[in-house]
C-alpha cells in the first residue's frame, strides 16, 4: 500500500478520535510509522516526510516504557499507560486494527495515541519547599513576608510565641487587617514597602510584648517592590536573656578557678591611659628599695598603690604593715611605732609588745596620712630612716630593723614644710621616689569597670545577683566623684543593698550623690551611638525621647500621641527606664 493510501486509511480511523491527541499508524512487525496526524508532527518538530518510514525507537529513543522487552515490541493490551521524556509526562494507549474491510487490514497494523500531561511539581521541588518552611519555622525571631500589594504570604511559628499571631489568621490577608484588629500598633512592613528601603522601628503587640521590627524590601530589576521581609525580635525576651547572661557570668566567676586570680587583681582595675601610666610608675618604683612618697587626693587608692608596690617588690613574701598616722593618739605613737617592754607603763601588756616597725621587719611599712604625724615623732622617724635604730618604750637595747617605708598623704607637704608644720629634712628623705595617684575624674572611662567590680563584691557578701542598666553606668561615669574611688565603692555598696530589683536603674541613684540637675544634664546630652552595644544605644535613645517628651507635653497621654504609641506603653516604658511620671 502506498503512503497516500495509508494516510487516507488512517484519516478514516481518526474521524472518531479526539482532536487533542497525537496519533500515528504503525506496522506491528517493523514498528515503522506509516501515517501520522498533525498533532504528532508538531510534537516531533520534524517534517512529515522525515517521520514516515522511521521506527519508533528512533523517535522515542529515550523512552524505555514503550519498548520494555528484548524484542522491542509495544504492548497491545488497549490499557492506558504512561511514559516520560526529559521530565515531560505522557499518557498513551495502542489499538490493533482488526476486522476491517480496508485493504490495509490484511497487514498487521496498530494505532498509537498519546497526550502530554500538564507539568506538575516534582518531588525535589516539594522537598525543597518543605525544608524551606521548616528552616523559617525553626528561627527564633518572628518572620513576616508580604508581597508588593501588602498581602501576607508567610508568617513563621515564632510569631505565635512573640505576638500571639497564628499564620493561618493572616496569610492571604492584607497586613493592615491584624493592625486594625489591635494586634500591633505600627505597620513597619508597609513603611518599608512605601519607602523602598530598610525600615527599623519598635512595635508593641497586644500581648504586651515590645519588639524591634526590621523590614527589608526585595526589589526587581525595575526597582519595584516584589516582597517585604520583616524580622521581628522580642526585646522583652532580650531583656530577660540579658539578665540570665549576667547571672550566668557572675555564677561562672564564682566557680571558675580564674576567680581567685580576678579577686587578687580586682584592687587594680582600670584600662585608661592615665591609670596604666600610674601602674607603670608603681612597677618601676617597686624594683627599688628606697623610700616612696605617694601623693593624691583622699580616696584615690594610695593604700592600694602601696600594696601594689609591695606585691611587685623583692619583699613580697615578707610582712606588709599599714598604719594610719592620724588614727593614733599622740601619747601612744611611740609605743605603737616602736613597741614597749613589760611594765613600761600602767595597763601595758605584761609580756611587752612589738611595735609596727618590728612587725614589718624585712618587709614594707606604710605610713598613711604622714602629714598628720606630730613634729617630735617626725624627728624619731627620720632617725630610724637614717638606719640608727630605735629603743622600745622602757627599753635599753637598741633595735635594728630592715624595713622599707612607703609614706602617703593627701596634703601638700611642700606647703606644710614652708609653714614649719612638717620637717624639711624628713620631706627630702621621703621624697626620693614619689608617685601621684590620679583622681577618679581624670580617668572616668574606668568608672564602669570599677562599679561592676564593686557591685560583684557587694553582691557576693549580700548573697544576691544584680547588674547596672547601661544608662546608670552612663550617669555614674559623668559624676565628678570628689571622694574618688572610696566614694564610688560606698555608692555601689549602697545601691547593692537598697535597690529592690535585679537591675540598678537611674531612678535608684541616691539624690544626694546625684542631684537632679546633674542627672538631667546626663539625660539630655547628645547621644552618640558609635561604638556602643545595641542594647545600650536603644536604652539611651528611648530614655532620652520619652523623658524629654514627658517634660514638654506634661502628661503621658499627650506624650503618647506625640511619640505615636499608646499611653499604656509610655507608662510601661517610663517605669522600665526609671523615669518618674506625675500622671
Coordinates of C-alpha atoms in Angstrom, one line a residue:
X1 CA 0.0 0.0 0.0
X2 CA 1.3 3.5 -0.9
X3 CA 1.9 6.2 1.6
X4 CA -1.1 8.1 0.3
X5 CA -3.3 5.1 0.8
X6 CA -2.1 4.6 4.3
X7 CA -2.7 8.2 5.1
X8 CA -6.3 8.1 3.7
X9 CA -6.9 4.9 5.7
X10 CA -5.5 6.5 8.9
X11 CA -7.6 9.6 8.5
X12 CA -10.8 7.4 8.4
X13 CA -9.7 6.0 11.7
X14 CA -9.0 9.4 13.2
X15 CA -12.6 10.6 12.5
X16 CA -13.7 9.2 15.8
X17 CA -10.6 10.3 17.8
X18 CA -10.4 13.4 20.0
X19 CA -8.5 16.2 18.2
X20 CA -6.2 16.8 21.1
X21 CA -4.4 13.5 20.8
X22 CA -1.2 12.8 19.0
X23 CA -1.6 9.7 16.8
X24 CA 0.3 7.6 14.3
X25 CA -0.2 4.4 12.3
X26 CA 2.4 1.7 12.9
X27 CA 3.4 -1.6 11.3
X28 CA 3.2 -4.1 14.1
X29 CA 6.2 -6.1 13.0
X30 CA 8.6 -3.4 11.9
X31 CA 7.5 -0.6 14.2
X32 CA 7.7 1.8 11.3
X33 CA 5.4 4.8 11.1
X34 CA 3.1 4.6 8.1
X35 CA 0.9 7.7 8.8
X36 CA 0.7 10.5 11.3
X37 CA -1.6 13.3 12.4
X38 CA -0.8 17.0 12.7
X39 CA -0.5 16.9 16.5
X40 CA 2.2 14.2 16.2
X41 CA 4.1 16.2 13.5
X42 CA 4.1 19.2 15.8
X43 CA 5.2 17.1 18.8
X44 CA 8.2 15.6 16.9
X45 CA 9.0 19.0 15.5
X46 CA 10.0 17.5 12.1
X47 CA 8.7 17.5 8.6
X48 CA 6.1 14.8 7.9
X49 CA 8.1 13.2 5.1
X50 CA 11.0 12.8 7.5
X51 CA 8.8 11.0 10.0
X52 CA 7.1 8.5 7.7
X53 CA 9.1 5.3 7.5
X54 CA 11.0 5.9 10.7
X55 CA 10.9 3.3 13.5
X56 CA 9.5 4.4 16.9
X57 CA 12.8 3.7 18.7
X58 CA 14.5 6.3 16.5
X59 CA 11.9 8.9 17.5
X60 CA 11.4 7.8 21.1
X61 CA 14.9 6.7 21.8
X62 CA 14.8 7.9 25.4
X63 CA 11.6 6.0 26.2
X64 CA 12.1 2.7 28.0
X65 CA 8.4 2.3 28.7
X66 CA 7.3 1.8 25.1
X67 CA 9.8 -0.9 24.4
X68 CA 10.2 -2.9 27.7
X69 CA 11.2 -6.3 26.3
X70 CA 14.1 -7.7 24.3
X71 CA 12.1 -7.7 21.1
X72 CA 11.4 -4.0 21.5
X73 CA 7.7 -4.6 20.8
X74 CA 5.0 -2.3 22.0
X75 CA 2.2 -3.6 24.2
X76 CA -1.2 -4.0 22.5
X77 CA -3.4 -4.6 25.6
X78 CA -5.5 -1.4 25.0
X79 CA -4.8 -0.1 28.5
X80 CA -3.7 3.5 29.2
X81 CA -0.1 3.7 30.3
X82 CA 2.4 6.5 30.8
X83 CA 5.9 7.3 29.7
X84 CA 8.2 10.3 30.2
X85 CA 10.8 12.1 28.1
X86 CA 13.2 14.6 29.7
X87 CA 10.9 15.2 32.7
X88 CA 7.8 15.5 30.4
X89 CA 5.0 13.2 31.4
X90 CA 2.7 11.5 28.8
X91 CA -0.3 9.1 28.7
X92 CA -0.6 6.6 25.8
X93 CA -2.6 3.6 24.6
X94 CA -2.5 1.4 21.5
X95 CA -5.2 -0.2 19.4
X96 CA -4.8 -3.1 17.0
X97 CA -6.7 -2.8 13.7
X98 CA -8.9 -5.9 13.1
X99 CA -11.9 -6.9 11.0
X100 CA -11.6 -4.0 8.6
X101 CA -12.7 -4.2 5.0
X102 CA -9.9 -1.9 4.0
X103 CA -7.1 -3.3 2.0
X104 CA -4.7 -2.3 4.7
X105 CA -6.4 -4.6 7.1
X106 CA -4.6 -7.6 5.6
X107 CA -1.4 -6.1 7.2
X108 CA -0.6 -6.2 10.9
X109 CA -1.3 -2.6 11.7
X110 CA -1.7 -0.7 15.0
X111 CA -2.5 2.8 16.0
X112 CA -0.7 4.7 18.8
X113 CA -2.3 7.6 20.6
X114 CA -0.6 9.8 23.2
X115 CA -1.1 13.0 25.2
X116 CA 1.3 15.3 27.1
X117 CA 0.1 15.8 30.7
X118 CA 0.3 19.3 32.4
X119 CA 3.5 19.9 34.3
X120 CA 3.3 19.0 38.0
X121 CA 5.7 19.9 40.8
X122 CA 8.3 17.2 41.1
X123 CA 9.3 15.5 44.3
X124 CA 12.5 17.5 44.7
X125 CA 10.6 20.8 44.4
X126 CA 8.2 19.7 47.1
X127 CA 11.1 18.6 49.3
X128 CA 12.9 22.0 49.0
X129 CA 9.7 23.9 49.7
X130 CA 9.1 21.7 52.8
X131 CA 12.7 22.2 54.0
X132 CA 12.5 26.0 53.5
X133 CA 9.4 26.2 55.7
X134 CA 11.0 24.0 58.3
X135 CA 14.1 26.3 58.4
X136 CA 12.0 29.5 58.7
X137 CA 9.8 27.9 61.5
X138 CA 12.9 27.0 63.4
X139 CA 14.2 30.6 63.5
X140 CA 13.7 32.1 67.0
X141 CA 12.8 35.6 65.7
X142 CA 9.4 36.2 64.0
X143 CA 9.4 36.4 60.2
X144 CA 6.6 38.1 58.3
X145 CA 6.6 38.2 54.5
X146 CA 4.2 40.3 52.4
X147 CA 4.0 40.8 48.6
X148 CA 4.2 44.1 46.7
X149 CA 0.5 44.7 47.4
X150 CA 0.8 44.3 51.1
X151 CA -0.8 40.8 51.2
X152 CA 0.7 38.4 53.7
X153 CA 2.5 35.5 52.0
X154 CA 4.1 33.8 55.0
X155 CA 4.4 34.1 58.8
X156 CA 6.5 31.7 60.8
X157 CA 5.6 29.9 64.0
X158 CA 7.7 32.2 66.2
X159 CA 5.1 35.0 65.7
X160 CA 2.7 32.9 67.7
X161 CA 5.1 32.9 70.6
X162 CA 6.1 36.5 70.3
X163 CA 2.9 38.3 69.2
X164 CA 0.2 35.7 69.6
X165 CA -0.5 35.7 65.9
X166 CA -1.3 32.5 64.0
X167 CA -0.1 32.3 60.4
X168 CA -3.5 30.9 59.3
X169 CA -5.2 34.0 60.5
X170 CA -3.0 36.4 58.4
X171 CA -1.8 34.6 55.3
X172 CA -3.8 35.8 52.2
X173 CA -4.9 38.9 54.0
X174 CA -3.7 42.5 53.8
X175 CA -1.1 43.3 56.5
X176 CA -3.3 46.1 57.9
X177 CA -6.1 43.7 58.9
X178 CA -4.4 42.4 62.1
X179 CA -3.3 46.0 62.9
X180 CA -6.9 47.2 62.7
X181 CA -7.8 44.2 65.0
X182 CA -5.4 45.7 67.5
X183 CA -2.7 43.0 67.2
X184 CA 0.1 45.7 66.9
X185 CA 0.4 49.5 66.8
X186 CA 2.8 50.2 63.9
X187 CA 2.9 48.6 60.4
X188 CA 6.6 48.6 59.7
X189 CA 6.3 46.4 56.6
X190 CA 4.1 48.9 54.9
X191 CA 6.6 51.7 55.7
X192 CA 9.4 49.6 54.0
X193 CA 7.1 48.9 51.1
X194 CA 6.3 52.6 50.6
X195 CA 9.9 53.9 51.1
X196 CA 11.6 51.0 49.2
X197 CA 14.3 50.8 51.9
X198 CA 15.1 49.0 55.1
X199 CA 13.0 50.4 58.0
X200 CA 13.7 49.6 61.7
X201 CA 11.1 50.6 64.3
X202 CA 9.9 49.5 67.7
X203 CA 6.4 47.9 67.9
X204 CA 4.1 47.0 70.7
X205 CA 1.9 44.0 70.5
X206 CA -1.5 43.3 72.2
X207 CA 0.0 40.6 74.4
X208 CA 2.4 43.3 76.0
X209 CA 5.5 42.3 74.1
X210 CA 7.8 45.1 73.0
X211 CA 9.6 44.2 69.7
X212 CA 12.2 45.5 67.3
X213 CA 10.9 45.2 63.7
X214 CA 13.4 45.4 60.8
X215 CA 11.6 45.2 57.4
X216 CA 13.6 44.7 54.3
X217 CA 12.1 45.3 50.8
X218 CA 13.1 42.9 47.9
X219 CA 13.2 44.8 44.6
X220 CA 13.1 43.6 41.0
X221 CA 15.3 44.8 38.2
X222 CA 13.0 47.7 37.6
X223 CA 13.1 48.9 41.2
X224 CA 9.6 47.7 42.1
X225 CA 9.0 46.0 45.4
X226 CA 8.2 42.3 45.0
X227 CA 8.2 41.4 48.7
X228 CA 9.0 42.8 52.1
X229 CA 10.6 40.5 54.7
X230 CA 10.2 41.6 58.3
X231 CA 12.4 40.2 61.1
X232 CA 10.7 40.7 64.5
X233 CA 12.8 40.4 67.6
X234 CA 11.2 40.2 71.1
X235 CA 13.1 42.9 73.1
X236 CA 11.2 41.8 76.3
X237 CA 12.7 38.4 75.9
X238 CA 16.1 40.0 75.1
X239 CA 16.0 41.9 78.5
X240 CA 15.3 38.6 80.2
X241 CA 18.1 36.9 78.3
X242 CA 20.4 39.8 79.3
X243 CA 19.6 39.2 82.9
X244 CA 20.3 35.4 82.6
X245 CA 23.6 36.1 80.9
X246 CA 24.6 38.5 83.7
X247 CA 23.6 35.8 86.2
X248 CA 25.5 33.1 84.4
X249 CA 28.6 35.3 84.1
X250 CA 28.6 36.0 87.8
X251 CA 27.9 32.4 88.7
X252 CA 30.7 31.3 86.4
X253 CA 33.2 33.7 88.1
X254 CA 32.2 32.1 91.5
X255 CA 33.0 28.6 90.4
X256 CA 35.9 29.0 87.9
X257 CA 39.5 28.7 89.0
X258 CA 40.3 32.0 87.5
X259 CA 38.0 33.7 90.0
X260 CA 40.9 33.8 92.5
X261 CA 43.1 35.5 90.0
X262 CA 40.4 38.1 89.3
X263 CA 39.9 38.6 93.0
X264 CA 43.6 39.1 93.5
X265 CA 43.8 41.7 90.7
X266 CA 40.4 43.3 91.5
X267 CA 42.2 46.0 93.5
X268 CA 44.0 47.3 90.4
X269 CA 41.1 47.9 88.0
X270 CA 41.4 50.4 85.1
X271 CA 42.2 50.3 81.4
X272 CA 42.5 54.1 80.9
X273 CA 45.8 55.5 79.7
X274 CA 46.1 57.6 82.9
X275 CA 45.7 54.7 85.2
X276 CA 48.0 52.4 83.2
X277 CA 50.7 55.1 83.2
X278 CA 50.4 55.2 87.0
X279 CA 50.7 51.4 87.3
X280 CA 53.9 51.6 85.2
X281 CA 55.4 54.1 87.6
X282 CA 54.5 51.9 90.5
X283 CA 56.1 48.9 88.9
X284 CA 59.3 50.9 88.4
X285 CA 59.3 52.1 92.0
X286 CA 58.7 48.6 93.3
X287 CA 62.0 47.4 91.9
X288 CA 63.9 49.9 94.2
X289 CA 64.5 49.6 97.9
X290 CA 64.3 53.3 98.6
X291 CA 61.5 55.2 100.5
X292 CA 58.5 56.1 98.4
X293 CA 56.1 59.0 98.8
X294 CA 52.5 58.6 97.4
X295 CA 50.6 61.8 96.8
X296 CA 46.9 62.1 95.9
X297 CA 43.5 63.3 96.9
X298 CA 41.6 61.4 99.5
X299 CA 40.0 58.1 98.4
X300 CA 42.2 57.8 95.3
X301 CA 43.6 54.4 96.5
X302 CA 47.0 55.3 97.9
X303 CA 47.0 52.3 100.3
X304 CA 46.1 50.1 97.3
X305 CA 49.1 51.6 95.4
X306 CA 51.3 50.8 98.4
X307 CA 50.1 47.2 98.4
X308 CA 50.9 47.0 94.7
X309 CA 54.4 48.2 95.3
X310 CA 55.0 45.6 98.0
X311 CA 53.5 42.8 95.9
X312 CA 55.7 43.6 93.0
X313 CA 58.9 44.1 95.1
X314 CA 61.5 41.6 96.3
X315 CA 59.9 41.9 99.7
X316 CA 56.5 40.4 98.5
X317 CA 56.8 37.3 100.7
X318 CA 57.5 39.4 103.8
X319 CA 55.1 41.4 106.0
X320 CA 53.2 44.4 104.8
X321 CA 52.0 46.6 107.6
X322 CA 49.8 49.6 107.0
X323 CA 49.1 52.2 109.7
X324 CA 47.2 55.4 109.7
X325 CA 49.2 58.1 111.4
X326 CA 46.1 60.3 112.0
X327 CA 44.3 57.5 113.8
X328 CA 46.8 57.0 116.6
X329 CA 46.7 59.2 119.7
X330 CA 49.8 61.3 120.1
X331 CA 50.6 59.9 123.5
X332 CA 50.6 56.3 122.1
X333 CA 52.5 56.9 118.9
X334 CA 55.9 55.9 120.5
X335 CA 54.5 52.7 121.9
X336 CA 52.6 51.8 118.7
X337 CA 55.5 52.6 116.3
X338 CA 58.4 51.2 118.3
X339 CA 56.8 48.9 120.9
X340 CA 57.4 48.7 124.6
X341 CA 59.0 46.5 127.3
X342 CA 57.0 44.8 130.0
X343 CA 55.9 47.2 132.8
X344 CA 56.8 50.2 130.7
X345 CA 53.5 52.0 131.7
X346 CA 50.3 51.3 133.5
X347 CA 48.0 48.7 131.8
X348 CA 50.8 47.7 129.5
X349 CA 51.0 44.1 128.3
X350 CA 53.0 42.2 130.9
X351 CA 54.9 40.5 128.2
X352 CA 55.7 43.7 126.3
X353 CA 54.8 44.3 122.7
X354 CA 56.5 44.7 119.3
X355 CA 55.8 47.9 117.5
X356 CA 54.8 48.3 113.9
X357 CA 58.4 48.8 112.8
X358 CA 59.5 45.4 114.3
X359 CA 56.4 43.7 112.9
X360 CA 57.3 44.9 109.4
X361 CA 61.0 43.8 109.7
X362 CA 62.3 42.6 106.3
X363 CA 59.0 43.8 104.8
X364 CA 57.2 47.0 104.0
X365 CA 55.6 49.6 106.3
X366 CA 53.0 52.0 105.0
X367 CA 52.7 55.3 106.9
X368 CA 49.4 56.7 105.7
X369 CA 48.4 60.3 106.4
X370 CA 52.1 61.1 107.1
X371 CA 51.2 64.8 107.1
X372 CA 49.3 64.3 110.4
X373 CA 52.4 63.0 112.3
X374 CA 53.5 65.3 115.1
X375 CA 56.8 67.1 114.7
X376 CA 58.6 65.2 117.7
X377 CA 57.7 61.9 116.1
X378 CA 58.9 63.1 112.7
X379 CA 62.4 63.5 114.3
X380 CA 62.4 60.0 115.6
X381 CA 61.1 58.6 112.3
X382 CA 64.0 60.4 110.5
X383 CA 66.4 58.9 112.9
X384 CA 65.1 55.4 112.1
X385 CA 65.1 56.0 108.3
X386 CA 68.8 57.0 108.6
X387 CA 69.5 53.5 109.9
X388 CA 70.2 54.4 113.5
X389 CA 67.8 52.0 115.0
X390 CA 65.4 52.7 117.9
X391 CA 64.6 51.8 121.5
X392 CA 61.4 50.4 122.7
X393 CA 59.5 52.4 125.3
X394 CA 61.0 51.4 128.6
X395 CA 63.8 49.5 126.9
X396 CA 67.5 49.9 126.9
X397 CA 68.5 47.7 124.0
X398 CA 68.9 49.2 120.5
X399 CA 66.7 47.6 117.9
X400 CA 67.8 47.5 114.3
X401 CA 65.4 46.6 111.6
X402 CA 65.3 46.3 107.8
X403 CA 62.1 47.8 106.6
X404 CA 61.1 49.7 103.5
X405 CA 59.0 52.8 104.2
X406 CA 56.1 54.0 102.0
X407 CA 54.5 57.2 103.1
X408 CA 51.2 58.6 101.7
X409 CA 49.4 61.8 102.2
X410 CA 46.6 63.9 100.6
X411 CA 48.2 67.1 102.0
X412 CA 50.6 69.4 100.1
X413 CA 53.8 68.5 102.1
X414 CA 55.8 71.3 100.5
X415 CA 53.3 73.9 101.8
X416 CA 53.5 72.2 105.3
X417 CA 57.3 72.5 105.1
X418 CA 57.0 76.2 104.4
X419 CA 54.7 76.7 107.3
X420 CA 57.1 74.7 109.6
X421 CA 54.4 72.0 110.1
X422 CA 56.5 69.3 108.5
X423 CA 60.2 68.7 108.8
X424 CA 62.1 69.7 105.7
X425 CA 64.8 67.0 106.2
X426 CA 62.2 64.3 106.6
X427 CA 60.4 65.6 103.5
X428 CA 63.5 65.1 101.4
X429 CA 64.2 61.8 103.0
X430 CA 60.8 60.5 101.9
X431 CA 60.8 62.3 98.6
X432 CA 63.4 60.1 97.0
X433 CA 60.7 58.4 94.9
X434 CA 57.3 59.8 94.6
X435 CA 54.1 58.9 92.6
X436 CA 51.0 61.0 92.1
X437 CA 47.8 58.8 92.2
X438 CA 45.3 60.4 89.7
X439 CA 41.8 61.3 90.9
X440 CA 38.8 59.4 89.5
X441 CA 37.6 62.4 87.5
X442 CA 40.8 62.2 85.4
X443 CA 40.1 58.6 84.4
X444 CA 36.3 58.5 84.1
X445 CA 36.5 55.7 81.5
X446 CA 37.5 53.4 84.3
X447 CA 34.3 54.0 86.3
X448 CA 32.0 51.4 84.6
X449 CA 34.6 48.7 85.2
X450 CA 35.2 49.8 88.8
X451 CA 31.5 50.0 89.5
X452 CA 30.9 46.5 88.1
X453 CA 33.7 45.1 90.2
X454 CA 32.5 46.7 93.4
X455 CA 28.9 45.5 92.7
X456 CA 30.2 42.0 92.3
X457 CA 31.9 42.1 95.6
X458 CA 28.9 43.6 97.3
X459 CA 26.5 41.0 95.8
X460 CA 28.8 38.2 97.0
X461 CA 28.6 39.4 100.6
X462 CA 24.8 40.0 100.3
X463 CA 24.3 36.7 98.5
X464 CA 22.4 38.3 95.6
X465 CA 22.8 39.0 91.9
X466 CA 22.4 42.4 90.5
X467 CA 23.6 44.4 87.5
X468 CA 23.6 48.0 86.2
X469 CA 21.4 49.3 83.4
X470 CA 23.5 50.9 80.7
X471 CA 22.0 54.4 81.5
X472 CA 23.0 54.0 85.1
X473 CA 26.7 53.4 84.2
X474 CA 26.5 56.5 81.9
X475 CA 25.4 58.7 84.8
X476 CA 27.9 57.2 87.2
X477 CA 30.7 58.0 84.6
X478 CA 29.5 61.6 84.3
X479 CA 29.7 62.3 88.1
X480 CA 32.9 64.1 89.4
X481 CA 33.3 61.9 92.5
X482 CA 35.1 64.3 94.9
X483 CA 35.6 61.3 97.2
X484 CA 37.2 59.4 94.3
X485 CA 37.3 55.5 94.4
X486 CA 36.3 55.3 98.1
X487 CA 33.1 57.3 97.4
X488 CA 32.3 55.2 94.3
X489 CA 32.7 52.0 96.3
X490 CA 30.4 53.3 99.0
X491 CA 27.8 54.4 96.5
X492 CA 27.8 51.0 94.8
X493 CA 27.5 49.2 98.1
X494 CA 24.5 51.4 99.0
X495 CA 22.9 50.6 95.6
X496 CA 23.5 46.8 96.1
X497 CA 21.9 46.8 99.5
X498 CA 19.0 49.2 98.9
X499 CA 17.9 48.5 95.3
X500 CA 14.9 46.2 95.2
X501 CA 15.1 45.0 91.6
X502 CA 17.9 42.9 90.0
X503 CA 18.8 45.8 87.6
X504 CA 20.0 49.1 89.1
X505 CA 18.3 51.9 87.1
X506 CA 18.9 55.7 87.1
X507 CA 15.9 56.2 89.5
X508 CA 17.7 54.1 92.1
X509 CA 20.7 56.5 92.4
X510 CA 20.9 58.4 95.6
X511 CA 19.7 62.0 95.2
X512 CA 22.3 63.4 97.5
X513 CA 25.1 61.9 95.4
X514 CA 23.4 62.5 92.1
X515 CA 21.3 65.7 92.2
X516 CA 18.5 66.2 89.7
X517 CA 20.4 68.9 87.8
X518 CA 23.3 66.6 87.1
X519 CA 21.1 63.7 86.1
X520 CA 19.1 66.0 83.8
X521 CA 22.3 67.0 82.1
X522 CA 23.3 63.4 81.6
X523 CA 19.9 62.5 80.3
X524 CA 19.6 65.3 77.8
X525 CA 23.1 65.1 76.4
X526 CA 23.6 64.3 72.7
X527 CA 23.5 60.5 72.2
X528 CA 26.4 59.1 70.2
X529 CA 25.7 55.6 69.2
X530 CA 29.1 54.9 67.6
X531 CA 31.0 52.0 69.1
X532 CA 28.1 51.2 71.5
X533 CA 26.4 47.9 72.0
X534 CA 22.9 47.7 70.5
X535 CA 21.2 47.4 73.9
X536 CA 22.9 50.5 75.3
X537 CA 22.1 52.6 72.3
X538 CA 18.5 51.5 72.3
X539 CA 18.2 52.2 76.0
X540 CA 19.7 55.7 75.7
X541 CA 17.5 56.6 72.7
X542 CA 14.3 55.5 74.4
X543 CA 15.2 57.2 77.7
X544 CA 16.0 60.5 76.0
X545 CA 13.0 60.6 73.8
X546 CA 10.4 59.6 76.4
X547 CA 12.0 61.8 79.2
X548 CA 12.1 64.9 77.0
X549 CA 8.6 64.3 75.6
X550 CA 7.1 63.9 79.0
X551 CA 8.7 67.2 80.2
X552 CA 7.5 69.0 77.1
X553 CA 3.9 67.6 76.9
X554 CA 3.2 67.4 80.7
X555 CA 1.2 64.2 80.5
X556 CA 1.6 60.6 79.4
X557 CA -1.5 60.9 77.1
X558 CA 0.0 63.9 75.2
X559 CA 3.4 62.3 75.1
X560 CA 2.0 59.0 73.7
X561 CA 0.2 61.0 71.0
X562 CA 3.4 62.8 70.0
X563 CA 5.5 59.6 70.1
X564 CA 2.9 57.7 68.1
X565 CA 2.5 54.9 70.8
X566 CA -0.2 54.0 73.3
X567 CA -0.5 55.7 76.7
X568 CA 0.0 52.4 78.4
X569 CA 3.2 51.8 76.5
X570 CA 4.5 55.2 77.7
X571 CA 3.7 54.3 81.3
X572 CA 5.3 50.9 81.0
X573 CA 8.4 52.2 79.3
X574 CA 8.8 55.0 81.8
X575 CA 8.7 52.5 84.7
X576 CA 11.2 50.2 82.9
X577 CA 13.6 53.1 82.2
X578 CA 13.3 54.6 85.6
X579 CA 11.6 57.8 84.6
X580 CA 9.3 59.4 87.2
X581 CA 5.9 60.5 85.9
X582 CA 3.3 62.7 87.5
X583 CA 0.0 61.4 86.0

